[in-house]
Coordinates of C-alpha atoms in Angstrom, one line a residue:
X1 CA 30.2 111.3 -142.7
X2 CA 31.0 108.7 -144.8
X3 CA 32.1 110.1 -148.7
X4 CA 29.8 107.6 -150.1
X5 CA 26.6 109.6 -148.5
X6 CA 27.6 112.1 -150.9
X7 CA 27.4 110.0 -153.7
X8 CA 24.4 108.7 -152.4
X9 CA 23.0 112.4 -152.3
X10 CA 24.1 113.8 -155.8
X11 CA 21.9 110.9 -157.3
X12 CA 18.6 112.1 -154.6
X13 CA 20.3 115.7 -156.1
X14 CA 19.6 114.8 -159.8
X15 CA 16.5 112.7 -159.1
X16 CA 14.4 115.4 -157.7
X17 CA 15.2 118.1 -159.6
X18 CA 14.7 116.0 -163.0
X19 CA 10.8 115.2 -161.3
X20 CA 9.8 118.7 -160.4
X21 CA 11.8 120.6 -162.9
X22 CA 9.0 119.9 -165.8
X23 CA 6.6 122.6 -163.9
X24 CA 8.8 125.6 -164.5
X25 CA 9.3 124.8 -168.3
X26 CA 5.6 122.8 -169.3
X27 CA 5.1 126.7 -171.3
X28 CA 8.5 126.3 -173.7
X29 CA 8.1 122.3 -173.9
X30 CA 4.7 122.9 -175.2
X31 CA 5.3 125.6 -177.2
X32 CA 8.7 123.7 -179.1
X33 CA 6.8 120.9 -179.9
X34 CA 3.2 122.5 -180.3
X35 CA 1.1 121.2 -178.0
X36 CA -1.6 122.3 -175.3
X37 CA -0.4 122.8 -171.8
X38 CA -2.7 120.2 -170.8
X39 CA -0.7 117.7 -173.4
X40 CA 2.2 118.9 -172.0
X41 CA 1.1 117.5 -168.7
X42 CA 1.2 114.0 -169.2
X43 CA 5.1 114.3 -169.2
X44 CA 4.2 114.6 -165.1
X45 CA 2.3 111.8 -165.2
X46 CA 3.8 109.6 -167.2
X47 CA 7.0 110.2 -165.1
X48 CA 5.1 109.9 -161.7
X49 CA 3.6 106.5 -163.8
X50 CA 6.9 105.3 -164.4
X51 CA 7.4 105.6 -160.5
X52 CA 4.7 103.8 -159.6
X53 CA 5.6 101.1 -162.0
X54 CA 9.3 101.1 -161.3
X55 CA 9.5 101.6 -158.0
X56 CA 8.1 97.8 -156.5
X57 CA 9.5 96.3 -159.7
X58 CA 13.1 97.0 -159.6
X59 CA 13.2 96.6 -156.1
X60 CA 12.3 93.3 -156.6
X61 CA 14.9 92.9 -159.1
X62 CA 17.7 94.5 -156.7
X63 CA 17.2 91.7 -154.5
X64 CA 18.9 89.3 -157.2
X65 CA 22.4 91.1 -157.5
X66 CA 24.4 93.2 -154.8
X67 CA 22.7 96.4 -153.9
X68 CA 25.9 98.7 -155.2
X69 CA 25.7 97.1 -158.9
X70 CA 22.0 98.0 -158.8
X71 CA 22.6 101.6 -157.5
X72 CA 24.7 101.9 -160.6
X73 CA 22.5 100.8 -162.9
X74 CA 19.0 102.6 -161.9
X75 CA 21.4 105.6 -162.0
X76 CA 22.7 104.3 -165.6
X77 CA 18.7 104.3 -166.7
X78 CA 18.7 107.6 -165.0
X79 CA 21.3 108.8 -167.6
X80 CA 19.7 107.6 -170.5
X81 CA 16.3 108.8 -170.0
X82 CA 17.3 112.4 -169.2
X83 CA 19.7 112.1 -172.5
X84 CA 16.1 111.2 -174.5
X85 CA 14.6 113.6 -172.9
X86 CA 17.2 116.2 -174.0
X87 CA 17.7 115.4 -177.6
X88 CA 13.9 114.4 -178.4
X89 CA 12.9 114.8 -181.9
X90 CA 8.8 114.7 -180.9
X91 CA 6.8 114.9 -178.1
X92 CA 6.0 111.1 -177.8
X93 CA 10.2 110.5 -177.6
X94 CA 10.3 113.4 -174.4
X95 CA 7.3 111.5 -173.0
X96 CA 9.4 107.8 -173.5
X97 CA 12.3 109.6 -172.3
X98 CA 10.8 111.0 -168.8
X99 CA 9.0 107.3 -168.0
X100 CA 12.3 105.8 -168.9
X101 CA 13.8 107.9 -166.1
X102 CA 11.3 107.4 -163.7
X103 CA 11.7 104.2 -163.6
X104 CA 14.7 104.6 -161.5
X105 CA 13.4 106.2 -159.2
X106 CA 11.5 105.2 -156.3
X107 CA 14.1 101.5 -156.3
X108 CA 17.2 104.3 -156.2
X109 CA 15.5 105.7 -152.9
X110 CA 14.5 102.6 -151.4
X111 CA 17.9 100.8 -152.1
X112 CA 19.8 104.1 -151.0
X113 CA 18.2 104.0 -147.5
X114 CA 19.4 100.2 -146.8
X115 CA 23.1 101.4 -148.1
X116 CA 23.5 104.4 -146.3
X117 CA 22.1 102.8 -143.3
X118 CA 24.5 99.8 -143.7
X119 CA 27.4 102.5 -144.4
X120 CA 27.2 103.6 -140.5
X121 CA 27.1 102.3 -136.9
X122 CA 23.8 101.4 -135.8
X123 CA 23.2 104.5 -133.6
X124 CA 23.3 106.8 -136.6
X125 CA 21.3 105.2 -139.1
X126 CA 19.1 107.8 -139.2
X127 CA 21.3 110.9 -139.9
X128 CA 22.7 108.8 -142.9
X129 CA 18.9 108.0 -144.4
X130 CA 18.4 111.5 -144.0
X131 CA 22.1 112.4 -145.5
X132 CA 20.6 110.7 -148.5
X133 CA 17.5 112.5 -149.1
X134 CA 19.2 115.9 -148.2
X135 CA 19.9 115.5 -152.0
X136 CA 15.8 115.2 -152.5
X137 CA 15.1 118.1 -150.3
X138 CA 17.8 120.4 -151.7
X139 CA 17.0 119.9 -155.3
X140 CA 13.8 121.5 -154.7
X141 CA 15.6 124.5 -152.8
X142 CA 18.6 124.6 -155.4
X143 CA 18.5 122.5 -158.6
X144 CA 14.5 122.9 -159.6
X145 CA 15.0 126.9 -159.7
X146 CA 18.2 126.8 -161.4
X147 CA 17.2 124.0 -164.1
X148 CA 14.0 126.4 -164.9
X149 CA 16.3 129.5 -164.9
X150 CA 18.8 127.6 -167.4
X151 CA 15.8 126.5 -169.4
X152 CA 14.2 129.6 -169.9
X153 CA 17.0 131.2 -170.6
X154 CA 19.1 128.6 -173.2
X155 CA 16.8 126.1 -173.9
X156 CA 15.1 123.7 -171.8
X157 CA 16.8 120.8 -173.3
X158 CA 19.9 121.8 -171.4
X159 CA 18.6 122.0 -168.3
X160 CA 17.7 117.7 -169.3
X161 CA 21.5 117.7 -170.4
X162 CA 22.6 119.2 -167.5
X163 CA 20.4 116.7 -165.0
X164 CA 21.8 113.7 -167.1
X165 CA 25.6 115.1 -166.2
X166 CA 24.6 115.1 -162.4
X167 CA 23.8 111.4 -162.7
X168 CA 26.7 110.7 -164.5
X169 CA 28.1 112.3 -161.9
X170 CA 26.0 110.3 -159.5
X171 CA 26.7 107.2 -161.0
X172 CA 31.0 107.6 -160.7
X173 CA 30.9 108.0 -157.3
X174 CA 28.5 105.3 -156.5
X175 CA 31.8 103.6 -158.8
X176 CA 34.2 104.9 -156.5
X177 CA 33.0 105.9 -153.2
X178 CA 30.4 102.9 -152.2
X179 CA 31.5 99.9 -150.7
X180 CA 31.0 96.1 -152.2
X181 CA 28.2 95.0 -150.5
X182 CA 27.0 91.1 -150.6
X183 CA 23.4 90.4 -152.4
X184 CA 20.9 90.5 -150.1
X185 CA 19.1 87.2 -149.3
X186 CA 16.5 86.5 -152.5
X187 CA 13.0 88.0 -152.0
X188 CA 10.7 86.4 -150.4
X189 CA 7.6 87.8 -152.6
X190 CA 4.9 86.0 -151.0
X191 CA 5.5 87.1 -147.8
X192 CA 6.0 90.7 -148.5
X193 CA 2.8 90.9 -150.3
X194 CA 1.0 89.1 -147.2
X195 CA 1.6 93.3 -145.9
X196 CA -1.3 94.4 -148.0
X197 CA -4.1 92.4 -146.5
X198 CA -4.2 94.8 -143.8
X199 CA -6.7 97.2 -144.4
X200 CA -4.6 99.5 -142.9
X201 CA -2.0 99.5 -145.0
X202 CA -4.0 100.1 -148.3
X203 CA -6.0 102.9 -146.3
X204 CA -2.4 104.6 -145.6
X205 CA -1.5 104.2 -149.5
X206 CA -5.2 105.9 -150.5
X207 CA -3.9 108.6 -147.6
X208 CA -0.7 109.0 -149.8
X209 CA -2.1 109.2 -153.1
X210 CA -4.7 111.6 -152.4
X211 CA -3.1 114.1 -150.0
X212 CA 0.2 114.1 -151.9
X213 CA -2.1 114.6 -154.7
X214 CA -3.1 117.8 -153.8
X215 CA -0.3 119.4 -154.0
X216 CA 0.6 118.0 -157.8
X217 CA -2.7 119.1 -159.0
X218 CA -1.7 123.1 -158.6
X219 CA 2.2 122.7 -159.0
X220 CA 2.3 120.9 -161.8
X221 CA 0.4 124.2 -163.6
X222 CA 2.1 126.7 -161.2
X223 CA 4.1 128.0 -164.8
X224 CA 1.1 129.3 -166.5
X225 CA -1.1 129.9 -163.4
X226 CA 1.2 132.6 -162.2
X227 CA 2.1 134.6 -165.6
X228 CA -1.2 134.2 -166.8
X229 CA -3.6 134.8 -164.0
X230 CA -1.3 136.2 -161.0
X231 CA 0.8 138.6 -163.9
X232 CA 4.2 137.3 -162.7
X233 CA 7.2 137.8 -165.9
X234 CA 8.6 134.2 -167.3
X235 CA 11.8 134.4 -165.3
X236 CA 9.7 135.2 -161.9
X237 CA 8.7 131.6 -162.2
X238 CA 12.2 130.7 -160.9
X239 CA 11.9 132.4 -157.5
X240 CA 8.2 131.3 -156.9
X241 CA 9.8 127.8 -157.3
X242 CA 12.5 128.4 -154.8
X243 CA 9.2 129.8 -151.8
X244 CA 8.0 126.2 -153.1
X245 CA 11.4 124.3 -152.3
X246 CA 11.5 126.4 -149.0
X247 CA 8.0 125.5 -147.8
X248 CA 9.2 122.0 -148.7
X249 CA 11.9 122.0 -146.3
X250 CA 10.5 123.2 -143.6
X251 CA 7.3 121.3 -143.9
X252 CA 9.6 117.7 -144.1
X253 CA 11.7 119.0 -140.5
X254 CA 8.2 119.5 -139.1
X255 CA 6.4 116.7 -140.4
X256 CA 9.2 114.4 -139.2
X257 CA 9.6 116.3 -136.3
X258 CA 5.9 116.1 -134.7
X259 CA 5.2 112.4 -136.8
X260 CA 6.9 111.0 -133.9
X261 CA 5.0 112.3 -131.0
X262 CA 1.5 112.8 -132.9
X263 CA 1.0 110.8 -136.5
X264 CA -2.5 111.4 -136.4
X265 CA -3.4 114.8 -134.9
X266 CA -0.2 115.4 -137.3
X267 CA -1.8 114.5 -140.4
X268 CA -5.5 115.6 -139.6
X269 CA -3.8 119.2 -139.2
X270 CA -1.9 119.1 -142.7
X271 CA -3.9 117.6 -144.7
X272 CA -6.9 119.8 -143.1
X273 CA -4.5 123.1 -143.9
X274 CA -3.6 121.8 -147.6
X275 CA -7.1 121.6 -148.3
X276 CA -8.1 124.7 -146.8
X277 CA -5.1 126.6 -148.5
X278 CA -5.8 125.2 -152.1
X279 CA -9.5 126.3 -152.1
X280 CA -8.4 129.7 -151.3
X281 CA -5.4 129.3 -153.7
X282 CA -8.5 129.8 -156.6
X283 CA -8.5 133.7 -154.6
X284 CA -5.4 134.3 -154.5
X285 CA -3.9 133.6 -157.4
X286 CA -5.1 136.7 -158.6
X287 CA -2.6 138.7 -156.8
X288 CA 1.0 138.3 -156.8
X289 CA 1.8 138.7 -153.1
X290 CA -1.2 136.4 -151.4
X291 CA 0.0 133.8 -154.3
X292 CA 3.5 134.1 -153.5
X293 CA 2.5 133.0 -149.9
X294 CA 0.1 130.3 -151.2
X295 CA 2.9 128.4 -153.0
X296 CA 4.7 128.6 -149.9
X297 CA 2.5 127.5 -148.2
X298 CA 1.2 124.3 -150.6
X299 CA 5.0 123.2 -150.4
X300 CA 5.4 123.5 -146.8
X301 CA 1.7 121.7 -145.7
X302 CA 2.3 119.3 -148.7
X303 CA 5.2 118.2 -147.3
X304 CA 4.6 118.5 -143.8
X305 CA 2.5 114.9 -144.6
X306 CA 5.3 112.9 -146.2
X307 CA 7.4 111.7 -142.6
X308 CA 3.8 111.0 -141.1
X309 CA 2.3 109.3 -144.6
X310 CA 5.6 106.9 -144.3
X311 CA 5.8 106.1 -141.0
X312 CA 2.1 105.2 -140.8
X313 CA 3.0 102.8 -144.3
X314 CA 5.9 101.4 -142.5
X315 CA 4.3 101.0 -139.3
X316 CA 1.5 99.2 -140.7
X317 CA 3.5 97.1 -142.8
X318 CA 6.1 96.3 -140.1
X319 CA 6.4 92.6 -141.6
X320 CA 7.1 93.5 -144.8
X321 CA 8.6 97.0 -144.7
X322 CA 11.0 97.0 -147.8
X323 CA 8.5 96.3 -150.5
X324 CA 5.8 98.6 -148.6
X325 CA 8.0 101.5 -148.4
X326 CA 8.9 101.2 -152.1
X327 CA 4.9 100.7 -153.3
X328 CA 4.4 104.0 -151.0
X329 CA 7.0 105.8 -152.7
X330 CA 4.8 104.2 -155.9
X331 CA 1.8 106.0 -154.2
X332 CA 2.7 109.4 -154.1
X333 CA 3.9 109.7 -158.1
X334 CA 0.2 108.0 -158.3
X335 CA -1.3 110.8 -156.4
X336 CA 1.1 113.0 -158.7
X337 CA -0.1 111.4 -162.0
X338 CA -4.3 111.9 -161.2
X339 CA -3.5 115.1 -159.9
X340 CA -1.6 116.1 -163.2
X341 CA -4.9 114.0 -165.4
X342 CA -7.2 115.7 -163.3
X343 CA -5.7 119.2 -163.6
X344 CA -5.1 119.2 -167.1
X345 CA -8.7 118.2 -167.3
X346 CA -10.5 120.9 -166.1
X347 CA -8.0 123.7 -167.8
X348 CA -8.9 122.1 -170.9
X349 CA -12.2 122.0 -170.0
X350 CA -12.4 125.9 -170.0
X351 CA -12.5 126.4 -165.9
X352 CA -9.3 128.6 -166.5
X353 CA -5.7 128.0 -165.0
X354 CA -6.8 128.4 -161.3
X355 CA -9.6 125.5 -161.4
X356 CA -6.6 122.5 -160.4
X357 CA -6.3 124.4 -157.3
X358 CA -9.9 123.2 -156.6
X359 CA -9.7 119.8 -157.7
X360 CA -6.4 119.4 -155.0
X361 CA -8.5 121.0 -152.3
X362 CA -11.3 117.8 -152.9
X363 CA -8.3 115.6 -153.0
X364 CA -6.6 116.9 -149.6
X365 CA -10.2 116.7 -148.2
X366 CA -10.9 113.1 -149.4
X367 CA -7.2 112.3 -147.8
X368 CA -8.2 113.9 -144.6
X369 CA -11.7 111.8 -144.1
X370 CA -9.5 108.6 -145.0
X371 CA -7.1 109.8 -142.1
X372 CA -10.3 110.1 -139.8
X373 CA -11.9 106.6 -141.2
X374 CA -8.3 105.0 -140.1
X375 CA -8.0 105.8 -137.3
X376 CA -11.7 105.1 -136.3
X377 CA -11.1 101.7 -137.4
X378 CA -7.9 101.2 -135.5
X379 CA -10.0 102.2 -132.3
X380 CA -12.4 99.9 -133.1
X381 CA -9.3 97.2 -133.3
X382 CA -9.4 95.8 -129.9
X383 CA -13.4 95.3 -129.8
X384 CA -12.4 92.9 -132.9
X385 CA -9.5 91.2 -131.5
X386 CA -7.0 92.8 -133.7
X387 CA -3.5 93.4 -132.6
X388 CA -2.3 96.7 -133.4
X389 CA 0.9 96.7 -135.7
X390 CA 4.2 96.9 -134.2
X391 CA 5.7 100.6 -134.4
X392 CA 8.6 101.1 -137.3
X393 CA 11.0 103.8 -137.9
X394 CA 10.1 106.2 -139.8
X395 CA 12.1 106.6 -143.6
X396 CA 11.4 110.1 -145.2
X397 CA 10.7 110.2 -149.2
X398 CA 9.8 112.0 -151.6

C-alpha cells in the first residue's frame, strides 16, 4: 500500500470525526455559551450546509491547479476552521468556524478518490478508494467516541484542537508522501451539468437527502435523548457513540457488498428498516438496553444505503460522474442539515427529546416511496424510448 493512502486516510480520519463529533458534546457547547439545544443544532447544519455548498464548488476550483496543491489546501481550510472552532469567543464565531471547515469537505473526498486511484495499478483501484475512506469509517468507530470522551472530560474545545492537529497532521503528509500530479484537463462545466437533466439523477439525489436524513434527525440529538429520557450518565454517551460507529461499519461492508448484486431490492430493504426502526426508536428510548440496540441499529441501516445511494448517483450520471459524485456527497450534509432544522424544531416545539426520532422515520419513508417511484419509471424507460444509463463503479462516501 502505497504510504500516501495513509496520508490520504488521516485527513478522511480528521474529517469525520470533526462532522459527527458535535453530537456527543451539543449539551456543554450549549451550556458554555448559553444557548438552547436546539440553537446549538444549527452548528450541524450549518456544517452539513457548508458541504453542500463546498463540495461542487471547490471541485470545480480543483480542476484549475494540480490535484495535490488542492489536497493541501482544503486540508489547510480544514485547519483553520477547527482552530475557530476551538478558540471561539461566541456562538456565531463556533458556528463560522464549523461552515469554514465544512467547506473542505465533500472536494477532499471527491479529489481523494481520483488520487488514490491514480496512486495504484488499474486492477486495485478500488481497495485504494476504499483505503481512503477507511479514515471516514474509522473515525466514527475510534475518533468520534474519543473526541466526546476528551470533551466531556477537559473541555470540548480540545477535542476541536486536537481535530485541527490531525489535519495538520493530514496536511504534512499529503506534503511529503503524495506524488506531483499534473492539473487535470480544465472543467468542462457545461457538460457536466447536462447529468442533471435526467430525472433520474435528481430522483437519486432526493433518495440521498431524505434517507440519509433520517438518520441525522435522531443522532444529531442522541446526547440529550439518552441522559434525559433513556437515564444514561454524561460519559455513557461515549460508548453509545462507539454501537453507532459499529453499526456504521458493518452497515457500509453490507451495503457495498449487496449494492452490486441488488441496488434496488437493497435500498427498498434499508430504507424500509431505517424507517421502521426510528418510529420504534420514540419506544425505546425509554429503556437503556432496547435504545442501546436502536442506535445500533440507526448507524448500521443508515449506512447500509450510502454504497447503493452512490452507485445509483454515479450510475445515473455515468457522463458526468465527477461533479455528480461531489453534488451527492452535497446531498447527504443536505439531508443532514433538514434533519438537524427539523429535529430541533419539534424539541423546541415541546414534543420532548424523542419526537426527531419521528420526523426521521417520515423522512426514511418519503426516501423509500422515491426508491419505488424510480424504479417504476426506469421500467417504464423502454415503452418511452429511453436508454438506460450505462452501469459505473461504485465510490463509497460519507
Amino acid at each position: 500500500m502505497p504510504l500516501a493512502l495513509l496520508a490520504l486516510a488521516i485527513g478522511a480520519f480528521g474529517i469525520g470525526t470533526t462532522e459527527f463529533v458535535i453530537m456527543g458534546l451539543l449539551p456543554q457547547i450549549a451550556g458554555d455559551y448559553g444557548v438552547t439545544i436546539p440553537t446549538a443544532g444549527l452548528l450541524v447544519t450549518g456544517y452539513a450546509i457548508g458541504v453542500v455548498i463546498g463540495a461542487p464548488l471547490m471541485t470545480v476550483l480543483g480542476t484549475r491547479i494540480s490535484r495535490k496543491t488542492m489536497l493541501m489546501l482544503l486540508m489547510g481550510l480544514f485547519v483553520v476552521g477547527n482552530l475557530l472552532s476551538a478558540f471561539a469567543p461566541s456562538f456565531g464565531v463556533m458556528l463560522t468556524g464549523r461552515v469554514v471547515a465544512s467547506l473542505a469537505h465533500g472536494a477532499f473526498f471527491g479529489i481523494g478518490s481520483v488520487v488514490a486511484a491514480d496512486l495504484v495499478a488499474p486492477d486495485k483501484k478500488a481497495g485504494a478508494i476504499a483505503t481512503m475512506f477507511t479514515g471516514l469509517t474509522v473515525a466514527n468507530i475510534v475518533g468520534v467516541p474519543l473526541g466526546t470522551f476528551i470533551g466531556q472530560a477537559v473541555g470540548w474545545r480540545t477535542t476541536f484542537a486536537a481535530v485541527a492537529g490531525l489535519g495538520v497532521l493530514g496536511l504534512l503528509g499529503i506534503a511529503r508522501l503524495v506524488p506531483a500530479m499534473p492539473r487535470p484537463e480544465g472543467a468542462r462545466l457545461r457538460g457536466e451539468l447536462t447529468a442533471f437533466r435526467n430525472p433520474q439523477v435528481l430522483l437519486a439525489m432526493a433518495m440521498t437527502v431524505l434517507g440519509f436524513g433520517g438518520v441525522f434527525a435522531a443522532i444529531t440529538y442522541i446526547a440529550p435523548m439518552m441522559t434525559r429520557v433513556a437515564g444514561y450518565s454524561d460519559g455513557a454517551v461515549t460508548w453509545l457513540l462507539v454501537l453507532f460507529g459499529a453499526g456504521m461499519f458493518l452497515g457500509n461492508l453490507l451495503g457495498g457488498r449487496y449494492a452490486d448484486r441488488k441496488l434496488m431490492p437493497m435500498l427498498y430493504a434499508t430504507l424500509g428498516g431505517l424507517a421502521v426502526v426510528l418510529a420504534l426508536f420514540t419506544v425505546t428510548a425509554h429503556s437503556r438496553t432496547l435504545a442501546a440496540v436502536s442506535i445500533f441499529l440507526v448507524g448500521a441501516l443508515g449506512f447500509a444505503t450510502v454504497p447503493p445511494l452512490q452507485k445509483r448517483v454515479l450510475d445515473q450520471a455515468h457522463g458526468a460522474p465527477t461533479l455528480a459524485s461531489a453534488v451527492n456527497i452535497g446531498a447527504f450534509n443536505l439531508g443532514n442539515a433538514l434533519a438537524a432544522w427539523l429535529g430541533g424544531l419539534v424539541i423546541a416545539a415541546g414534543l420532548g427529546y424523542t419526537a426527531p426520532n419521528w420526523v426521521g422515520a417520515l423522512l426514511a419513508g418519503a426516501a423509500l416511496l422515491l426508491a419505488l417511484w424510480s424504479a417504476a419509471l426506469e421500467r417504464r424507460a423502454p415503452e418511452t424510448g429511453t436508454a438506460p444509463a450505462a452501469p459505473a463503479p461504485a465510490l463509497v462516501h460519507h
